[in-house]
mmCIF file of C-alpha atoms in Angstrom:
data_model
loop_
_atom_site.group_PDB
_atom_site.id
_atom_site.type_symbol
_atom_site.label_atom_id
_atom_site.label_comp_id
_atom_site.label_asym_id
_atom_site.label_seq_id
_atom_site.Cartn_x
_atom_site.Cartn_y
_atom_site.Cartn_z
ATOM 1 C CA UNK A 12 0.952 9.398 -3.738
ATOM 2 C CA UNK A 13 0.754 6.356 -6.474
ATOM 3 C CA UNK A 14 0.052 3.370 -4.967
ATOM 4 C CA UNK A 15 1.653 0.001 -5.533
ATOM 5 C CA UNK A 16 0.850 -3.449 -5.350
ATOM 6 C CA UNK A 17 3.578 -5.189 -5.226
ATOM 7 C CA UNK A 18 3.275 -9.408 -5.111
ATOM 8 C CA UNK A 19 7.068 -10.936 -4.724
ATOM 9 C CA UNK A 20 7.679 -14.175 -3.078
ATOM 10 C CA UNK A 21 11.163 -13.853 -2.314
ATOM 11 C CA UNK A 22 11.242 -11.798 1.508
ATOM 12 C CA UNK A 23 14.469 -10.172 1.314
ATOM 13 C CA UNK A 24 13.758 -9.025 -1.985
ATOM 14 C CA UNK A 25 10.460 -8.015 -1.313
ATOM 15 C CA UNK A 26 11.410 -6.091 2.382
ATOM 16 C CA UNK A 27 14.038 -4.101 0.028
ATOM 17 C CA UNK A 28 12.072 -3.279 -2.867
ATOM 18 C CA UNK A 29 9.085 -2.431 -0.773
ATOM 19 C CA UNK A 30 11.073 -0.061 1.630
ATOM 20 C CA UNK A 31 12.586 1.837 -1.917
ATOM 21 C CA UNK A 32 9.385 2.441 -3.059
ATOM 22 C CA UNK A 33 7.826 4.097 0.590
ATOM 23 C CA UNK A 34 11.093 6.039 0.717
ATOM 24 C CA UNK A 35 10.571 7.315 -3.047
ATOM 25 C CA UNK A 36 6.804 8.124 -1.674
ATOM 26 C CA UNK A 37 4.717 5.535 -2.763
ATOM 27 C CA UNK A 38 1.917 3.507 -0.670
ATOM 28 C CA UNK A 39 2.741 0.025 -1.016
ATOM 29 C CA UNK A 40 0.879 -3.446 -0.610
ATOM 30 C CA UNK A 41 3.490 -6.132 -0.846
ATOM 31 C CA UNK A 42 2.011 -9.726 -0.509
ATOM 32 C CA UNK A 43 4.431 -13.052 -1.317
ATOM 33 C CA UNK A 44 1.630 -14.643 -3.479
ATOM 34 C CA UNK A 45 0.014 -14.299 -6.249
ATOM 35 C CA UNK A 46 -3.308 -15.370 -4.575
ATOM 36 C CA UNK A 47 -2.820 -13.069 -2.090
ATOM 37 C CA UNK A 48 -2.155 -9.984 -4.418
ATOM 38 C CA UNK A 49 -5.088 -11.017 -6.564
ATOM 39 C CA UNK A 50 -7.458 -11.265 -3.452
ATOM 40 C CA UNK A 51 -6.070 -7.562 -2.443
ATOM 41 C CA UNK A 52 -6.429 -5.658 -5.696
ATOM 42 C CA UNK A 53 -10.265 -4.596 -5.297
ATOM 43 C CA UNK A 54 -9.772 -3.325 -1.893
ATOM 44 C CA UNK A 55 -6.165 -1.393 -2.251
ATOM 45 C CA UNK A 56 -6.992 0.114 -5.973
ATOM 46 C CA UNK A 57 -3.481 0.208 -6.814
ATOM 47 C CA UNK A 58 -2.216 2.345 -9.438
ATOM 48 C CA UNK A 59 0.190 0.106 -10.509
ATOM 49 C CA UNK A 60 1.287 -3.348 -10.040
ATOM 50 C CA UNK A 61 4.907 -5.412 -9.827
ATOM 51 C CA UNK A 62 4.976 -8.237 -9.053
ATOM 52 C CA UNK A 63 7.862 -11.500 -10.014
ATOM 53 C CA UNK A 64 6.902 -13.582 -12.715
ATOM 54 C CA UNK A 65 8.402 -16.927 -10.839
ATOM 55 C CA UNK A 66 5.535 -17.124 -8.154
ATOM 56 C CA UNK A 67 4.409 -20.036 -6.596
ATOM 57 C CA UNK A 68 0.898 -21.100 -7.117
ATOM 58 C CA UNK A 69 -0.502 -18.365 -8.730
ATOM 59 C CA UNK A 70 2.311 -17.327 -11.310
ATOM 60 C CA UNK A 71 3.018 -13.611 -12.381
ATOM 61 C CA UNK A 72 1.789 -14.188 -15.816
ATOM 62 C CA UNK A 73 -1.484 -16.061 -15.044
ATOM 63 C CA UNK A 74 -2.252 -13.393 -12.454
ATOM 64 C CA UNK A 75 -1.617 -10.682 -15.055
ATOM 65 C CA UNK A 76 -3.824 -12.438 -17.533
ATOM 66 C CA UNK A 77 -6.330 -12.307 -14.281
ATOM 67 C CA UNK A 78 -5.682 -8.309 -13.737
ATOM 68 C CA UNK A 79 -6.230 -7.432 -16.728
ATOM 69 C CA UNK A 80 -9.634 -9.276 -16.963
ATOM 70 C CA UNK A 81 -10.507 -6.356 -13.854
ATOM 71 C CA UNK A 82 -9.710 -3.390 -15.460
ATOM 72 C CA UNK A 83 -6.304 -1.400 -17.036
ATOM 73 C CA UNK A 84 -4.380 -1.151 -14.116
ATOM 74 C CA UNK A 85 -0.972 -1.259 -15.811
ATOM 75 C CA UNK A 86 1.298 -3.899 -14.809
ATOM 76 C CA UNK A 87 5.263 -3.824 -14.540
ATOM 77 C CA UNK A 88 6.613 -7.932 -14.982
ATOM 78 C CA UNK A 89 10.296 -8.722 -13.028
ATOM 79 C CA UNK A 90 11.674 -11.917 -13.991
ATOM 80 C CA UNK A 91 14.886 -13.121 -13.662
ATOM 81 C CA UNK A 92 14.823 -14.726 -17.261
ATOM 82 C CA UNK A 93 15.160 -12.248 -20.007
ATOM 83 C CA UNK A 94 15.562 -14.016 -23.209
ATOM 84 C CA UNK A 95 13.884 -12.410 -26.252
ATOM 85 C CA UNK A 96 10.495 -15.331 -25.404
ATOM 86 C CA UNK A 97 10.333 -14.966 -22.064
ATOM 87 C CA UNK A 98 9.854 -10.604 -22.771
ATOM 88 C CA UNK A 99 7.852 -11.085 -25.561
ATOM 89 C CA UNK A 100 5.197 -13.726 -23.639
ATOM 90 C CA UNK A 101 5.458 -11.050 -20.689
ATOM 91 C CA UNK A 102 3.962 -8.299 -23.092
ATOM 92 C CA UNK A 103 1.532 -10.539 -24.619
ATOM 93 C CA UNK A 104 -0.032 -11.277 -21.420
ATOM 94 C CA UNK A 105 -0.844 -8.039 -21.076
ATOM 95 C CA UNK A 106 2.243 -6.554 -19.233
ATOM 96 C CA UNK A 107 2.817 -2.994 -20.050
ATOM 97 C CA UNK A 108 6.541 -3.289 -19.175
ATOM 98 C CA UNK A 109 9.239 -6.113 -18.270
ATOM 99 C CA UNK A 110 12.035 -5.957 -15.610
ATOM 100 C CA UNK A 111 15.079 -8.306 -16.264
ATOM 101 C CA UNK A 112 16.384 -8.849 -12.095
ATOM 102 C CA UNK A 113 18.661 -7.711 -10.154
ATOM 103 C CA UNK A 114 17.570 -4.221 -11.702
ATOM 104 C CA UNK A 115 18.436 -1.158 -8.833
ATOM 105 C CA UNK A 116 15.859 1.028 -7.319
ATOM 106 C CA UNK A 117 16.439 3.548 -9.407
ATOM 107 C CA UNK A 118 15.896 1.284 -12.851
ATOM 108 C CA UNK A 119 12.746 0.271 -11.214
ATOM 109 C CA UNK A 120 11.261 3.866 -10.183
ATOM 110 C CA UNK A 121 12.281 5.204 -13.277
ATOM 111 C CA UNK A 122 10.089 2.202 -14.999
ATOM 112 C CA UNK A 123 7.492 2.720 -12.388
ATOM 113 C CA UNK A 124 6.920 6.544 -13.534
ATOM 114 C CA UNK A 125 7.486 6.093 -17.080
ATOM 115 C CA UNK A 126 4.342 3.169 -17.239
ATOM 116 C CA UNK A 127 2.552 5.372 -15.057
ATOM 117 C CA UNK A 128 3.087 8.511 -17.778
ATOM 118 C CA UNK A 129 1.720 6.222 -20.495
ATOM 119 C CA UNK A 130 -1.391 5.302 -18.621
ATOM 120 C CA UNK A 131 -2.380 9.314 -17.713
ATOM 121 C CA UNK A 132 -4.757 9.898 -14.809
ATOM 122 C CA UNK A 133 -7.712 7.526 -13.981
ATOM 123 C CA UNK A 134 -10.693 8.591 -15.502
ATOM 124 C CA UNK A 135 -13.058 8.256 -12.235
ATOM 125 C CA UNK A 136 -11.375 8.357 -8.552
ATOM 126 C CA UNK A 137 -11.913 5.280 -6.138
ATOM 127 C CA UNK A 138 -15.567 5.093 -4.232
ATOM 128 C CA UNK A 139 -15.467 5.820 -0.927
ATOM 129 C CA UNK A 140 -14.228 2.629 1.585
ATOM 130 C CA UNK A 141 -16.498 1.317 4.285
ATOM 131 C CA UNK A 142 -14.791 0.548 7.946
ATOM 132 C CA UNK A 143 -17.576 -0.383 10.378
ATOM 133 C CA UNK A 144 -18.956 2.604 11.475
ATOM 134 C CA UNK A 145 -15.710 5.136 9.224
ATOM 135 C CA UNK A 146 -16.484 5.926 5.449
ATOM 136 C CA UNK A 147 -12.997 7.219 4.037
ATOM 137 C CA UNK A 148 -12.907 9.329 0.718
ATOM 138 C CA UNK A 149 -9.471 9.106 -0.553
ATOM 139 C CA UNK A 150 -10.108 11.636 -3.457
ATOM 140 C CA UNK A 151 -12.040 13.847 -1.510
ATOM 141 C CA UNK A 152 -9.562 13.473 1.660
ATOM 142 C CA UNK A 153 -12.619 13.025 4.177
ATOM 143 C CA UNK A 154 -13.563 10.830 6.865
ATOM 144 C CA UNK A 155 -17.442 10.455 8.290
ATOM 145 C CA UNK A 156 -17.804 8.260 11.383
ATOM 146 C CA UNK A 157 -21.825 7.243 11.839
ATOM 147 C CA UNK A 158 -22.335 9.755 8.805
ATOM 148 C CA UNK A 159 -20.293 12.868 11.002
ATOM 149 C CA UNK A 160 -17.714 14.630 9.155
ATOM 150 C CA UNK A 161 -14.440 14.332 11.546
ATOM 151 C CA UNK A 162 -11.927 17.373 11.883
ATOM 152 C CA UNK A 163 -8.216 15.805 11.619
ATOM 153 C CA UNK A 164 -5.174 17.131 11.399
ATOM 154 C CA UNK A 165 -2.708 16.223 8.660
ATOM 155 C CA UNK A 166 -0.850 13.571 10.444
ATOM 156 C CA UNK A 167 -3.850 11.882 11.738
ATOM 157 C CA UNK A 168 -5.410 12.119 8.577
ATOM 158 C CA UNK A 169 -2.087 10.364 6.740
ATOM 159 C CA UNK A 170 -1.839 7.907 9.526
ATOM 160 C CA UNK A 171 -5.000 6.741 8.995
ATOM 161 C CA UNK A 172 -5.193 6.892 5.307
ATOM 162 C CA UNK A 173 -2.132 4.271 5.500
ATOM 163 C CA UNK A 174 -3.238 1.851 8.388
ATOM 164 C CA UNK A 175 -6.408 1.782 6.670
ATOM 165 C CA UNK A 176 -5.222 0.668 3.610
ATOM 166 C CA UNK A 177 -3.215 -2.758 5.096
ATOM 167 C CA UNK A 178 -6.488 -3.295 7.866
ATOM 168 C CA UNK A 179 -4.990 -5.993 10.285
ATOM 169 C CA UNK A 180 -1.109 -5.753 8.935
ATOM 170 C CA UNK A 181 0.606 -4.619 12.104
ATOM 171 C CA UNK A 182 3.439 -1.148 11.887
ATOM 172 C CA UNK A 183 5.849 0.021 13.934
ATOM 173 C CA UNK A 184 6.637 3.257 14.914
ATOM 174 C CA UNK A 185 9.441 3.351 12.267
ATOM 175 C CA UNK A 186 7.382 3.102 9.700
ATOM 176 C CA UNK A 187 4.600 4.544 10.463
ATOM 177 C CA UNK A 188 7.254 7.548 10.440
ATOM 178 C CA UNK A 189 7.865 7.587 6.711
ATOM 179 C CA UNK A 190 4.268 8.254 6.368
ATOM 180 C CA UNK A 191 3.947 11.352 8.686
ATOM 181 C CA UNK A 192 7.324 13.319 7.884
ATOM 182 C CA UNK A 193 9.409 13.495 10.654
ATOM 183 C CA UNK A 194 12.452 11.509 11.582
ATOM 184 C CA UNK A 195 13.703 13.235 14.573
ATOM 185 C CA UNK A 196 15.331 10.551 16.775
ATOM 186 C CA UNK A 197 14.302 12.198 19.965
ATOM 187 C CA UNK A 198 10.779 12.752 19.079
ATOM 188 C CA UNK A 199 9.793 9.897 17.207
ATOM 189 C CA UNK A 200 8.504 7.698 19.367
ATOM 190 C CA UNK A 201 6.329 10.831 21.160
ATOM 191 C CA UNK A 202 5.114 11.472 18.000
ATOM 192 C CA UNK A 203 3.749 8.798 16.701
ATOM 193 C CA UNK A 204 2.205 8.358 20.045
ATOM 194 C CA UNK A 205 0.327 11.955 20.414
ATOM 195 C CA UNK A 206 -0.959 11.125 16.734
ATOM 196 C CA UNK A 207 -2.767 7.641 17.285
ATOM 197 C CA UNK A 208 -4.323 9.482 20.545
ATOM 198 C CA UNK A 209 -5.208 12.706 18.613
ATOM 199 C CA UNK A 210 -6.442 9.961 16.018
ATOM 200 C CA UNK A 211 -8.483 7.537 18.736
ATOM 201 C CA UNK A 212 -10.460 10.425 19.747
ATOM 202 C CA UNK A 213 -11.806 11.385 16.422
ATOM 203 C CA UNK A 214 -12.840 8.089 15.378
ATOM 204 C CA UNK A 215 -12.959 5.270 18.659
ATOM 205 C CA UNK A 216 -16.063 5.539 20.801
ATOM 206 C CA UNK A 217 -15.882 6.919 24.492
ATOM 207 C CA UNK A 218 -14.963 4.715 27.324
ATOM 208 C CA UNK A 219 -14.271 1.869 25.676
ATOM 209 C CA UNK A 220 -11.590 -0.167 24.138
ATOM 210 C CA UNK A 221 -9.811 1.229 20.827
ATOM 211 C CA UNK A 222 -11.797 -0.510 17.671
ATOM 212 C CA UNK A 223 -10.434 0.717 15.059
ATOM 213 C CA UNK A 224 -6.545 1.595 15.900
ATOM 214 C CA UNK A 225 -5.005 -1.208 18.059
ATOM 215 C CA UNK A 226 -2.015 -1.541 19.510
ATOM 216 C CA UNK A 227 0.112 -4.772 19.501
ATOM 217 C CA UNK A 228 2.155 -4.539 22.335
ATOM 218 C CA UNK A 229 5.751 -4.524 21.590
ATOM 219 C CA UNK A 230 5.458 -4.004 17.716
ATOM 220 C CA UNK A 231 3.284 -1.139 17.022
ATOM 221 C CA UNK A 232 -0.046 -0.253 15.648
ATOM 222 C CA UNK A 233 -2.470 -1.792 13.171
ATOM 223 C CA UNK A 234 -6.251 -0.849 12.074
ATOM 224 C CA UNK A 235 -9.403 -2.799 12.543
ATOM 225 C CA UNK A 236 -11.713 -4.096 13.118
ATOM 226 C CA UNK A 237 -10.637 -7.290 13.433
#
C-alpha cells in the first residue's frame, strides 16, 4: 500500500483528493501546511509526496527544497500556474513531476504510479516505530507489546497499522471501513466495533482504561497515547 503525504491548504480540495487516493488504496497523511507536512515526514515515511505549490507559510517549493535535503522521497508539485517558468523552477527544485490544477483523479494516480515506477523499491524498509509500551514493524507486519509478540487477525492488524500512522487524528467508522474491506451497510457499524475490541485486548492493559485506542464519543476512534 504506497503511502502518501499529501500537504494542500485548500480543504475541499484536500478532503477530495485525499478520499481518491484511500479509495485507489493508498495510506494518506494530508496536512494544510507546509510546516505541518514537513514536521510529519520522519514519522509517516511516505513514499511519495503532493503537495500545492501556493502554500501559506511554508511554500511547496521551499518545502521541496527542504525534502529533498532528507532523503529521495520523490515529490509530485500541483500548481495552478503552468507557464513554461513556473514548470521548469518546479523541476529545478527538485520535483520529480508537476501537476497543472484542476487535473482529475485519474491524471493524478496515473502521475502518482508513473513517479513511483521511476523511483523502484526503497533500498532498506522503515525501522520499526515505538508507541509507549507497542513496537510496530511495518515491513515485517509484527507488533510486540512490552517485547511480546501479539497474535492479530487481519483486520486488527490493518486497523491498527492505519490509526497508528495519524496518532491523535480522530476516524470514524466510515473510514476506518475503507481500510478493513467491507462496506456492508448493515454490518458496518458492528464491525468496526468487534475489531477495536478484538484489537483492545491484544494491546490495552487489563482493567483499565483504553491507552492506546480511544474513542471520541460521537465521532469515532483515534490512537494514542495522548
Amino acid at each position: 500500500m504506497p503511502r502518501i503525504l499529501l500537504v494542500e491548504d485548500d480543504p475541499a480540495l484536500r478532503e477530495m483528493t485525499w478520499l481518491s487516493l484511500v479509495r485507489r488504496g493508498h495510506e494518506v497523511a494530508a496536512f494544510d501546511t507546509g510546516e505541518a507536512g514537513l514536521a510529519a515526514f520522519a514519522r509517516f515515511r511516505p513514499d511519495l509526496v503532493l503537495v500545492d505549490v501556493g502554500l501559506p507559510g511554508l511554500g511547496g517549493i521551499e518545502l521541496c527544497h527542504r525534502l529533498r535535503r532528507r532523503g529521495q522521497v520523490p515529490v509530485i508539485l500541483v500548481s495552478g500556474r503552468g507557464e513554461e517558468s513556473d514548470v521548469i523552477g518546479g523541476l529545478d527544485a527538485g520535483a520529480d513531476d508537476y501537476l497543472v490544477k484542476p487535473a482529475s483523479a485519474e491524471v493524478v494516480e496515473a502521475r502518482i504510479r508513473a513517479v513511483l515506477r521511476r523511483a523502484g523499491p526503497k533500498v532498506a524498509p522503515p525501522e520499526p516505530e515505538v508507541h509507549g509500551g507497542l513496537v510496530i514493524d511495518r515491513a515485517g507486519l509484527t507488533v510486540r507489546k512490552e517485547g511480546r509478540l501479539l497474535s492479530l487477525t487481519p483486520s486488527a492488524l490493518r486497523l491498527l497499522l492505519h490509526l497508528t500512522a495519524f496518532p491523535g487524528r480522530v476516524f470514524s467508522r466510515a473510514q476506518l471501513l475503507d481500510h478493513m474491506g467491507n462496506r456492508d451497510p448493515v454490518t458496518d457499524t458492528r464491525m468496526v466495533d468487534a475489531c477495536v475490541r478484538r484489537l483492545r485486548h491484544a494491546v490495552e492493559d487489563e482493567g483499565g482504561h483504553p491507552r492506546y485506542v480511544q474513542t471520541v464519543r460521537g465521532f469515532g476512534y483515534r490512537f494514542g497515547p495522548l
